[in-house]
JSON list of C-alpha atoms in Angstrom, two decimals:
[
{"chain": "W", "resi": 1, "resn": "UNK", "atom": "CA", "xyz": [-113.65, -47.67, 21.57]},
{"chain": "W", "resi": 2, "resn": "UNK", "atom": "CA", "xyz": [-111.98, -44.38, 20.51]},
{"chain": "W", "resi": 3, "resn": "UNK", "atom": "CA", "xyz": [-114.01, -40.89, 20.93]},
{"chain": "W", "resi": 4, "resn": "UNK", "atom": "CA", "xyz": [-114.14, -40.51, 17.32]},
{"chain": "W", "resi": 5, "resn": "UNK", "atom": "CA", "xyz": [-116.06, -43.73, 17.00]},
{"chain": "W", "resi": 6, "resn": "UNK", "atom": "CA", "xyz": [-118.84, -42.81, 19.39]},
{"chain": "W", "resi": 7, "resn": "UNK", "atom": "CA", "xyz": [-121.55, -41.43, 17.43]},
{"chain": "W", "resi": 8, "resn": "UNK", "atom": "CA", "xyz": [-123.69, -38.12, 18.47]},
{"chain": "W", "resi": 9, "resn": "UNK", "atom": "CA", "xyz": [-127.17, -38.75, 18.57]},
{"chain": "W", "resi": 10, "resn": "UNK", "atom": "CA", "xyz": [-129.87, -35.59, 19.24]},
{"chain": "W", "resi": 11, "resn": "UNK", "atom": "CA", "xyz": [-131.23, -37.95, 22.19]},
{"chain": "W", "resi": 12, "resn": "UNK", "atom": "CA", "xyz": [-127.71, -37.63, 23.60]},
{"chain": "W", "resi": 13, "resn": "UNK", "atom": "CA", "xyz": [-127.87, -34.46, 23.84]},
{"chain": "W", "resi": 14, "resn": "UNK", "atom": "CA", "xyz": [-131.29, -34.67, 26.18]},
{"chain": "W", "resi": 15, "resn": "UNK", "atom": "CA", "xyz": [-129.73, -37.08, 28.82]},
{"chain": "W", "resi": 16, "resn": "UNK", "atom": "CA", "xyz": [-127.54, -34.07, 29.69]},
{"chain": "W", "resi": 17, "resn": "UNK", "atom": "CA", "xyz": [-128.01, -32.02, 32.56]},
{"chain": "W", "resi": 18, "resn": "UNK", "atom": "CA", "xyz": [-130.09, -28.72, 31.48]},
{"chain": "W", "resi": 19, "resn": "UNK", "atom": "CA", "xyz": [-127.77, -26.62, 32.67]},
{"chain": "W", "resi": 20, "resn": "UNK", "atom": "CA", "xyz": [-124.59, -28.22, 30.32]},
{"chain": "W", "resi": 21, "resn": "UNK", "atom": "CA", "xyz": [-126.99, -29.33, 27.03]},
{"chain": "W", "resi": 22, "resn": "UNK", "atom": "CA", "xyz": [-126.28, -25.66, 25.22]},
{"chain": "W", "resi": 23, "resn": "UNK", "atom": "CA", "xyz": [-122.50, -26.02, 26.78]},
{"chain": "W", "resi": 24, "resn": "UNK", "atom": "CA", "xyz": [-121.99, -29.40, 24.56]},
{"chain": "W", "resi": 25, "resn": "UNK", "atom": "CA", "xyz": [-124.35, -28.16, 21.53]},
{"chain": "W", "resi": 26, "resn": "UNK", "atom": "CA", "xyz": [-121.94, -25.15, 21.38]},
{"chain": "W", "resi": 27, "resn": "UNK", "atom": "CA", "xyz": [-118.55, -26.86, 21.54]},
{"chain": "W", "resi": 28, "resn": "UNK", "atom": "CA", "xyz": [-116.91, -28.00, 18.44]},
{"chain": "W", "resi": 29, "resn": "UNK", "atom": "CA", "xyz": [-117.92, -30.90, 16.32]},
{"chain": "W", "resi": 30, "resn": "UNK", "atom": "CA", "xyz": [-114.77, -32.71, 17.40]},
{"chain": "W", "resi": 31, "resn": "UNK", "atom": "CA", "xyz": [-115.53, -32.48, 21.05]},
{"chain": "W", "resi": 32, "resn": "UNK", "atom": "CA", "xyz": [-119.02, -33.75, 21.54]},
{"chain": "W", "resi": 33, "resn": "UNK", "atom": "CA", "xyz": [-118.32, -37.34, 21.39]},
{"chain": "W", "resi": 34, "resn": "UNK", "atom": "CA", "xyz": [-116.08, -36.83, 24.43]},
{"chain": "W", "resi": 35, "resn": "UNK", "atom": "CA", "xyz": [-118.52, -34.70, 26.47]},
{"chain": "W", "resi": 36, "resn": "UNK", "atom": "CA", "xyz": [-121.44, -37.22, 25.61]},
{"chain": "W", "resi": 37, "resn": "UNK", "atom": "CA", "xyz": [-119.35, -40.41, 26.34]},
{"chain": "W", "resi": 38, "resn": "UNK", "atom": "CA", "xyz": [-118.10, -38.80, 29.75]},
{"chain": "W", "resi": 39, "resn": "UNK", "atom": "CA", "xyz": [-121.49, -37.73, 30.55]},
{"chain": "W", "resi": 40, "resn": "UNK", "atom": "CA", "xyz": [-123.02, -39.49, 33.61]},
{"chain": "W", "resi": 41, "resn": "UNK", "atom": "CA", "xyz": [-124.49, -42.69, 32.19]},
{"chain": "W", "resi": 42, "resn": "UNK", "atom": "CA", "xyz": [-121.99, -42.28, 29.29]},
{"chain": "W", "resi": 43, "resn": "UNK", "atom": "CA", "xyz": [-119.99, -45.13, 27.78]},
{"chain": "W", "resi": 44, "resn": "UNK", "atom": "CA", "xyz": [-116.66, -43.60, 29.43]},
{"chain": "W", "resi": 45, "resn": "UNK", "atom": "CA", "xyz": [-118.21, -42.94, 32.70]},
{"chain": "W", "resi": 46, "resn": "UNK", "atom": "CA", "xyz": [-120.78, -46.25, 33.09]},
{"chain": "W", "resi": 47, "resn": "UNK", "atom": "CA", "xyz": [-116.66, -48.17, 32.22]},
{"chain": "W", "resi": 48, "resn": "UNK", "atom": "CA", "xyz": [-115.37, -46.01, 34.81]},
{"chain": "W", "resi": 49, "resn": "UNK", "atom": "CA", "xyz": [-118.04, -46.58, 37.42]},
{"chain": "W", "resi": 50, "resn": "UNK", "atom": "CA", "xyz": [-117.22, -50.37, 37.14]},
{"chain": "W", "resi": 51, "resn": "UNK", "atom": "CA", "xyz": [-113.89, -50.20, 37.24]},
{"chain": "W", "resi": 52, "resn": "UNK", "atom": "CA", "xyz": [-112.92, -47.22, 40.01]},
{"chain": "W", "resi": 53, "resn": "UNK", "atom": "CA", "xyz": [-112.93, -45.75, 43.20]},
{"chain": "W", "resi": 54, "resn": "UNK", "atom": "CA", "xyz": [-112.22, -42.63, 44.78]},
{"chain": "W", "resi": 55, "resn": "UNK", "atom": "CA", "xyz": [-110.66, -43.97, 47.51]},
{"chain": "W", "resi": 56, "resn": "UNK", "atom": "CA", "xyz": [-109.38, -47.72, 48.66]},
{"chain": "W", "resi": 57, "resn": "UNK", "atom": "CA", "xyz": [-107.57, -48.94, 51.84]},
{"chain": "W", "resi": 58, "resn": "UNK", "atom": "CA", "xyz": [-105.27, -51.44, 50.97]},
{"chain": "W", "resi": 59, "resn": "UNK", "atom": "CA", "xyz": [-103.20, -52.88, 54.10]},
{"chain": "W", "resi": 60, "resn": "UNK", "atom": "CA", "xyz": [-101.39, -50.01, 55.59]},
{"chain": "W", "resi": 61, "resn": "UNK", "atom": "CA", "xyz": [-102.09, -48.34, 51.91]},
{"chain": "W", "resi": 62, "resn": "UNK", "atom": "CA", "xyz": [-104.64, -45.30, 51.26]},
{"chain": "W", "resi": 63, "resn": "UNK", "atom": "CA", "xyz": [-104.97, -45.44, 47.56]},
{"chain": "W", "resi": 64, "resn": "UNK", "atom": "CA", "xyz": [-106.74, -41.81, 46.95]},
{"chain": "W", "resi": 65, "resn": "UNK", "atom": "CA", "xyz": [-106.92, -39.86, 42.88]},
{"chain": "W", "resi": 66, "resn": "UNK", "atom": "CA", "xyz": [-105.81, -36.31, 44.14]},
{"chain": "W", "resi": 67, "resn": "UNK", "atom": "CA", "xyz": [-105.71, -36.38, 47.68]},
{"chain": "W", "resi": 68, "resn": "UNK", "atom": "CA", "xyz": [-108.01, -36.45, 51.75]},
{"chain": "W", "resi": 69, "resn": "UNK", "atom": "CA", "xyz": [-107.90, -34.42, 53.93]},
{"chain": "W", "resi": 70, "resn": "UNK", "atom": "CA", "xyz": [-109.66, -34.92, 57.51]},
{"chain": "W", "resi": 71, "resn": "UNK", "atom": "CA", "xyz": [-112.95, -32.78, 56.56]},
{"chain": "W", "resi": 72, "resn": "UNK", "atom": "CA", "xyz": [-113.69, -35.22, 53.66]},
{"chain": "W", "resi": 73, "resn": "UNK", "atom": "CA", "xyz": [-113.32, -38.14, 57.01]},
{"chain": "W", "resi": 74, "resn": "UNK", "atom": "CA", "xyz": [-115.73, -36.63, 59.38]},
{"chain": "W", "resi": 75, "resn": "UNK", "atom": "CA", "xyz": [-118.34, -39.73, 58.74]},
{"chain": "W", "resi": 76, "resn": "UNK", "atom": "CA", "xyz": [-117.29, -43.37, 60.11]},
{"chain": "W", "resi": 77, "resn": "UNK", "atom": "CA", "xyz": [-117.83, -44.44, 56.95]},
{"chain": "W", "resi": 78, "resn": "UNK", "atom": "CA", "xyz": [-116.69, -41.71, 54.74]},
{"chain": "W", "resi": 79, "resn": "UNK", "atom": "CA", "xyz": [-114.83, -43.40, 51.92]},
{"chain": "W", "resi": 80, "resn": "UNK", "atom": "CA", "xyz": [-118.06, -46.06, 51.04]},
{"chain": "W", "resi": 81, "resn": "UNK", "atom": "CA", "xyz": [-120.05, -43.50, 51.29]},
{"chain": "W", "resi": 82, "resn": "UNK", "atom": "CA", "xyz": [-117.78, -41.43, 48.78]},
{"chain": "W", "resi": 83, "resn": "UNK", "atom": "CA", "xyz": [-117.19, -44.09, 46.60]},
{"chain": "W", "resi": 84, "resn": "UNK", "atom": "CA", "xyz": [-120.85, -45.49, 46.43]},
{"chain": "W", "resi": 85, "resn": "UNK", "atom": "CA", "xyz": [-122.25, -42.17, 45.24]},
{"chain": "W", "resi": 86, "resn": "UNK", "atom": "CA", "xyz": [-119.36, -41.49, 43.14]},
{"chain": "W", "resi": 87, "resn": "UNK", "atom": "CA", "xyz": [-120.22, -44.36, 41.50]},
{"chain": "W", "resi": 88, "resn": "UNK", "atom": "CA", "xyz": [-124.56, -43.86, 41.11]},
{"chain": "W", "resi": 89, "resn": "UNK", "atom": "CA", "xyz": [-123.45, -40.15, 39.58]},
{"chain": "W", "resi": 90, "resn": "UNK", "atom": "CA", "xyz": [-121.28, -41.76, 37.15]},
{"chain": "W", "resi": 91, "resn": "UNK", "atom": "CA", "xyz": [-123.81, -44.36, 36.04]},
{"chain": "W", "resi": 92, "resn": "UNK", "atom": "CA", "xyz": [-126.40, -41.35, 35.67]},
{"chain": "W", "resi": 93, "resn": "UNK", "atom": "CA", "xyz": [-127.96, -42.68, 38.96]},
{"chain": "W", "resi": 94, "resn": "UNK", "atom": "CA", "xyz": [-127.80, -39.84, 40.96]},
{"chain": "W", "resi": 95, "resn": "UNK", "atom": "CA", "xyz": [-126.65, -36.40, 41.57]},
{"chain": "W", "resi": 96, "resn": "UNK", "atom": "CA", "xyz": [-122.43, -35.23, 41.70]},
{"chain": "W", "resi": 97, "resn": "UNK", "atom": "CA", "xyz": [-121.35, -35.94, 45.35]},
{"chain": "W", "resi": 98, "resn": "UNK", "atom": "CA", "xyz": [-120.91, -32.52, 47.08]},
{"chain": "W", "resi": 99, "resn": "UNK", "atom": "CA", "xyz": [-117.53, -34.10, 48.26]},
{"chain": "W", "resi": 100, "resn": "UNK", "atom": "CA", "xyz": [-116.55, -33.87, 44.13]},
{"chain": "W", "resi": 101, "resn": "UNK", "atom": "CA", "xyz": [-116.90, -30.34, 43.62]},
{"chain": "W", "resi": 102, "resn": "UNK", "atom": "CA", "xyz": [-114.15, -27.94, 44.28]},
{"chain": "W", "resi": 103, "resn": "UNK", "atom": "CA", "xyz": [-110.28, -27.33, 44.14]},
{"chain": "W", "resi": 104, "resn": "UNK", "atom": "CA", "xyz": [-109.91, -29.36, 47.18]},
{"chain": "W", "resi": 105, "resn": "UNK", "atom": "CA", "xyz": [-112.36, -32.30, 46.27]},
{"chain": "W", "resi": 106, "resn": "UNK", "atom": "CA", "xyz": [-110.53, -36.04, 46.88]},
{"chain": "W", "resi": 107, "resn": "UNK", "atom": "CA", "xyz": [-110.19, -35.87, 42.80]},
{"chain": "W", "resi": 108, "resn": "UNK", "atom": "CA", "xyz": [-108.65, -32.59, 42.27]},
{"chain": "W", "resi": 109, "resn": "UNK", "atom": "CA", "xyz": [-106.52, -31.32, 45.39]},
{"chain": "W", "resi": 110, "resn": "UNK", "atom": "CA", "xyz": [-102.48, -31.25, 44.69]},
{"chain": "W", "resi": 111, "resn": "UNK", "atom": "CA", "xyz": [-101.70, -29.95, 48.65]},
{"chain": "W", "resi": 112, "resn": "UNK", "atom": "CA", "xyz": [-99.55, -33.26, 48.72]},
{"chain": "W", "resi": 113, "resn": "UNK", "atom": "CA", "xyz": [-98.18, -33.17, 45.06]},
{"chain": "W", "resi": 114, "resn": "UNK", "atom": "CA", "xyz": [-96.66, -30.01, 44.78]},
{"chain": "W", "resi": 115, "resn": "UNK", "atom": "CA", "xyz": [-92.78, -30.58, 44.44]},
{"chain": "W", "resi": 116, "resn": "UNK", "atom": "CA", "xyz": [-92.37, -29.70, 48.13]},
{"chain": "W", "resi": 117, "resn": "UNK", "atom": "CA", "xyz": [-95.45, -29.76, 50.47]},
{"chain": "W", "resi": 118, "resn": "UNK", "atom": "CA", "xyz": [-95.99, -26.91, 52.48]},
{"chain": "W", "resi": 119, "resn": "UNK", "atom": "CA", "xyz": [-95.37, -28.34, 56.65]},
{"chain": "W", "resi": 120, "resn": "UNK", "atom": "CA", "xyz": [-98.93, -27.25, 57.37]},
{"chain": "W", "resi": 121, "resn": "UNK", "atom": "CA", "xyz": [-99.65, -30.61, 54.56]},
{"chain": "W", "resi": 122, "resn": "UNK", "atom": "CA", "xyz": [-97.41, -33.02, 56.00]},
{"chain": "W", "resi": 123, "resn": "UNK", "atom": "CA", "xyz": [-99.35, -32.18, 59.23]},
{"chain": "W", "resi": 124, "resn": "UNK", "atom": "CA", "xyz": [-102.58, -32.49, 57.55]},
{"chain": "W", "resi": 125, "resn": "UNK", "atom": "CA", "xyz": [-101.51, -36.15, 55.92]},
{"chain": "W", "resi": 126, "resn": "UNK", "atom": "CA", "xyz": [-100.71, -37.17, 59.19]},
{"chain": "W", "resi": 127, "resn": "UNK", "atom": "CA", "xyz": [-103.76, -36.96, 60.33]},
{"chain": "W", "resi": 128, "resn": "UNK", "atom": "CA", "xyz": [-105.29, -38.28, 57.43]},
{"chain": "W", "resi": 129, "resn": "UNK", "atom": "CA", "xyz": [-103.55, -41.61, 57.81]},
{"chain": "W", "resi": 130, "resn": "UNK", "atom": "CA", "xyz": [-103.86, -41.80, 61.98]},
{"chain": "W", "resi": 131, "resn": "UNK", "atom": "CA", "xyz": [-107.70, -41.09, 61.34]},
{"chain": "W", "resi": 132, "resn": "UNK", "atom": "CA", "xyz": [-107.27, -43.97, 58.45]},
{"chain": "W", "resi": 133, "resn": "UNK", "atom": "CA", "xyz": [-105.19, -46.08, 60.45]},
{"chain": "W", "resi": 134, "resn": "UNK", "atom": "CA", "xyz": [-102.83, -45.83, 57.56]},
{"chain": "W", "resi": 135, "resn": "UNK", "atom": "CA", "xyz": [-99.19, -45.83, 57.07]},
{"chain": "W", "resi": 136, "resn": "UNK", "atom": "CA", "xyz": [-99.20, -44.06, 53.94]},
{"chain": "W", "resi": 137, "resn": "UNK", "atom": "CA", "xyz": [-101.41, -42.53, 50.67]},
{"chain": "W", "resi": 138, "resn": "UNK", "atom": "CA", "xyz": [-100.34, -42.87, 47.41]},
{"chain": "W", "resi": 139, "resn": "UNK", "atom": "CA", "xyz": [-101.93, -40.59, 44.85]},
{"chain": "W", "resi": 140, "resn": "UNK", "atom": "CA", "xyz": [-102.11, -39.93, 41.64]},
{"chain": "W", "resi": 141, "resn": "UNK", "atom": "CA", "xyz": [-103.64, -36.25, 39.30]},
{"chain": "W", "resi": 142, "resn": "UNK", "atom": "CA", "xyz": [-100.19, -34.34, 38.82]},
{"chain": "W", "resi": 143, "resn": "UNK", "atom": "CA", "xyz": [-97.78, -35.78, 36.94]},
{"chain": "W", "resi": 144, "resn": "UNK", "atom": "CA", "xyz": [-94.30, -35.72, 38.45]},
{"chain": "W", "resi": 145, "resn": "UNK", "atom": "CA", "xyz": [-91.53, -34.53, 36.40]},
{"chain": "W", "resi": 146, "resn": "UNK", "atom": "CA", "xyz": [-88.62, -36.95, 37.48]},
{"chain": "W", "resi": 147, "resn": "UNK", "atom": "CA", "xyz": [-90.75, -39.86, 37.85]},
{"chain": "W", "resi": 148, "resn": "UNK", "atom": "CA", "xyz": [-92.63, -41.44, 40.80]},
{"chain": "W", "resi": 149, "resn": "UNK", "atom": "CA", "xyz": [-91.47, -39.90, 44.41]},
{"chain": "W", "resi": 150, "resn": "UNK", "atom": "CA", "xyz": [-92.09, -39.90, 48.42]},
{"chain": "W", "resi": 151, "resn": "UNK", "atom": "CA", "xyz": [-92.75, -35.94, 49.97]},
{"chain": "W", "resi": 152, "resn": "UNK", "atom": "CA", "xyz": [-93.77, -35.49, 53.71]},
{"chain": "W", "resi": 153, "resn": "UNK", "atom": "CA", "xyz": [-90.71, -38.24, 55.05]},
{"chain": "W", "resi": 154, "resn": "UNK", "atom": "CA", "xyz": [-92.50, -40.79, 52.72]},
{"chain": "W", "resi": 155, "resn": "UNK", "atom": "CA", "xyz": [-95.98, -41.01, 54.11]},
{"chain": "W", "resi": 156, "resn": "UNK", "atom": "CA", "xyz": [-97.00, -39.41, 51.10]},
{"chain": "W", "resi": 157, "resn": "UNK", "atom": "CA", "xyz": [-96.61, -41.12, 47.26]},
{"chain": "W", "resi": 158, "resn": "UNK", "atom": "CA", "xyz": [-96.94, -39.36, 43.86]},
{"chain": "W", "resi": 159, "resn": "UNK", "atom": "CA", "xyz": [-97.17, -41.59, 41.37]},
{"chain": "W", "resi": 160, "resn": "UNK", "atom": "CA", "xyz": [-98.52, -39.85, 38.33]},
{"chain": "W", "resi": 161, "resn": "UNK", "atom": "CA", "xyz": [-95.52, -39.82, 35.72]},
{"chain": "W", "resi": 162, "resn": "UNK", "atom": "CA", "xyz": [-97.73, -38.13, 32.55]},
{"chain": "W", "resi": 163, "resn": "UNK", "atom": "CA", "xyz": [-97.28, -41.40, 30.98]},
{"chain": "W", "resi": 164, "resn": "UNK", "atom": "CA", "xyz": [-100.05, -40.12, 28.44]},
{"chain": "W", "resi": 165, "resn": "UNK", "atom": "CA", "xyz": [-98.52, -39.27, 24.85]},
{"chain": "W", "resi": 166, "resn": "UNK", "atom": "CA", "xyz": [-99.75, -35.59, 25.76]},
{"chain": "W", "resi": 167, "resn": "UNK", "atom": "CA", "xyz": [-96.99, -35.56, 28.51]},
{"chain": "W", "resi": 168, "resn": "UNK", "atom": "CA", "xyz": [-94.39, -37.87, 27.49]},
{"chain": "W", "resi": 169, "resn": "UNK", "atom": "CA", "xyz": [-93.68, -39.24, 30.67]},
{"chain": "W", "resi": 170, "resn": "UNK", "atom": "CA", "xyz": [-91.80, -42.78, 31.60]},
{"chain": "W", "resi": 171, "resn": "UNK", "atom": "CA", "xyz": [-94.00, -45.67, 32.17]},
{"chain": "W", "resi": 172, "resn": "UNK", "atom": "CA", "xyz": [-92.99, -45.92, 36.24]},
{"chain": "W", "resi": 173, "resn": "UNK", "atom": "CA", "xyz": [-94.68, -48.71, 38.78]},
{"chain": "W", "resi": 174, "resn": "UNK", "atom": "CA", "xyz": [-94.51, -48.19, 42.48]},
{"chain": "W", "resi": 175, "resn": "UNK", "atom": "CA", "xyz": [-94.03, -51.55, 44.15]},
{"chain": "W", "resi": 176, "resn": "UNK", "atom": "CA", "xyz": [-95.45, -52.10, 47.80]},
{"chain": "W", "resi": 177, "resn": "UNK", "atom": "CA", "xyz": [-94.45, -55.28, 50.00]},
{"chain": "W", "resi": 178, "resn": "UNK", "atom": "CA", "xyz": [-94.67, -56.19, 53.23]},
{"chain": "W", "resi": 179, "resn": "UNK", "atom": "CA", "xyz": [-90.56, -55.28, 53.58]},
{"chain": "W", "resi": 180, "resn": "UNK", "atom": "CA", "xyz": [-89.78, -52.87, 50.80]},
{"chain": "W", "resi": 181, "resn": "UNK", "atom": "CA", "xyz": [-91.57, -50.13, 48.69]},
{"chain": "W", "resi": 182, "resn": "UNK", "atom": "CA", "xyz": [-89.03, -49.84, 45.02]},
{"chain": "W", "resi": 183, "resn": "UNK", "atom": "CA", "xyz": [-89.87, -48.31, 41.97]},
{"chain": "W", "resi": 184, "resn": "UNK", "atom": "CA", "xyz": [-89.92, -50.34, 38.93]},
{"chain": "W", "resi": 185, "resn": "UNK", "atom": "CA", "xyz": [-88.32, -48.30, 35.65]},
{"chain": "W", "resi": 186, "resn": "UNK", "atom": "CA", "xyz": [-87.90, -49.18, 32.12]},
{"chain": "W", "resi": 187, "resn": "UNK", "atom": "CA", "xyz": [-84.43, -49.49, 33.59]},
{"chain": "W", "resi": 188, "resn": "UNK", "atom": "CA", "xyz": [-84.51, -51.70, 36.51]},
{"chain": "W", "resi": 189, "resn": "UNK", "atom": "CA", "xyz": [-85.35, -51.47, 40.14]},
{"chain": "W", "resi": 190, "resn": "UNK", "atom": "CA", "xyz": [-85.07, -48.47, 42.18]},
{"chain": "W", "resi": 191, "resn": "UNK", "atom": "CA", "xyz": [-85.07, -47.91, 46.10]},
{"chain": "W", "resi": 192, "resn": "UNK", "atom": "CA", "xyz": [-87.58, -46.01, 47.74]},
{"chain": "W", "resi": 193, "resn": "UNK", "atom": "CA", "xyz": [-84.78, -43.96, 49.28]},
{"chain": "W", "resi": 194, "resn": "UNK", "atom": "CA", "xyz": [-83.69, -42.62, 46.14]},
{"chain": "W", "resi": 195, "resn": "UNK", "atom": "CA", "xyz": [-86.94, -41.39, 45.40]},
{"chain": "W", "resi": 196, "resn": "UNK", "atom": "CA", "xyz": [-87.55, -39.06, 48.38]},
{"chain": "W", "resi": 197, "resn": "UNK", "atom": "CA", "xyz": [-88.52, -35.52, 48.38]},
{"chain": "W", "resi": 198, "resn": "UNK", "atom": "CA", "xyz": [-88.99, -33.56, 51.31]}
]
C-alpha cells in the first residue's frame, strides 16, 4: 500500500509515544500517514518486523544495515538479542533497543562506508569479524556513488547503490559463492577485483 492510501485516524495518533504525538499532530498533512504507518505497531514497521533483521550471519557472511563494531558484541549472544528486541519495538511490543539509538547504532554508523575508511576502521572490522568468526560484512545505509565496492582489502562490502528514484542509482547485486564474490550490473558480470577501494 502507498503512504497516501493509509488513512489518519485520531486513535492513531494515541498509540504514539507521548513524547512524539504533538511532533506528528504538528507536521504537515502530507506527512502523517508516513509517521503513523512507521510508528511501532504501524503497518510499515509490523511488515518490517516480519521481514528484517539487524544483523544475520550467513556462512563466512555478516550481513549488518549500517555497520558493528565490537562494543555492540560484548554479549555471547549479541546479535539475537539485537534482533529479537528490534523486532518487539517494531511490532509496538516493547521499548527502542538502547543498541538503536545514536550515530554509531548497528543502523546508522557509516565508519566502514565512507569512500576510504579511516585505518583505525579497518582495525575495528577486523575485530568485528574474528569476534564473529567472519570473513567479511556487507552493509548497506550510504549509497555508493560508482556502484557496489570492497574498502578495508575487501573484508568490508558497501552495497547500497541509491537505487531509490530519489537517488537515481543503478540497480547493482553483489554475488557471494563459495569460489567467487562478482557484481552483477545491468551490464553483465563484474569481478570483485575491479570493485576494490582501499
Amino acid at each position: 500500500a502507498e503512504m497516501d492510501d493509509i488513512p489518519v485516524k485520531e486513535s492513531d495518533f494515541n498509540k504514539l509515544p507521548a513524547a512524539v504525538q504533538d511532533s506528528v499532530r504538528n507536521m504537515p498533512q502530507w506527512m502523517r500517514p508516513r509517521a503513523l504507518a512507521m510508528r511501532p505497531g504501524g503497518p510499515v514497521s509490523v511488515r518490517m518486523a516480519n521481514r528484517m533483521l539487524v544483523s544475520l550471519i550467513v556462512g563466512e557472511n555478516l550481513f549488518v544495515h549500517g555497520g558493528l563494531k565490537p562494543e555492540h558484541l560484548i554479549d555471547p549472544d549479541a546479535l539475537e538479542s539485537m534482533n529479537k528486541a528490534t523486532r518487539a519495538w517494531l511490532l509496538g511490543k516493547g521499548e527502542k533497543p538502547a543498541i538503536l539509538r545514536g550515530g554509531k547504532s548497528p543502523v546508522w554508523m557509516r565508519n566502514f562506508s565512507r569512500p576510504s575508511p579511516e585505518p583505525s576502521d579497518c582495525a575495528m572490522l577486523g575485530k568485528v569479524l574474528q569476534m564473529t568468526n567472519t570473513k567479511r560484512m556487507i552493509v548497506g545505509h550510504t549509497p555508493q556513488a560508482g556502484g557496489i565496492n570492497a574498502a578495508c582489502t575487501g573484508r568490508v562490502w558497501r552495497t547500497d547503490t541509491g537505487m531509490a528514484a530519489a537517488y537515481g542509482g543503478v540497480p547493482e547485486v553483489l554475488e557471494i559463492t563459495p569460489k567467487k564474490i562478482r557484481v552483477l550490473t545491468p551490464k553483465g558480470a563484474t569481478s570483485s577485483t575491479s570493485r576494490m577501494r582501499r
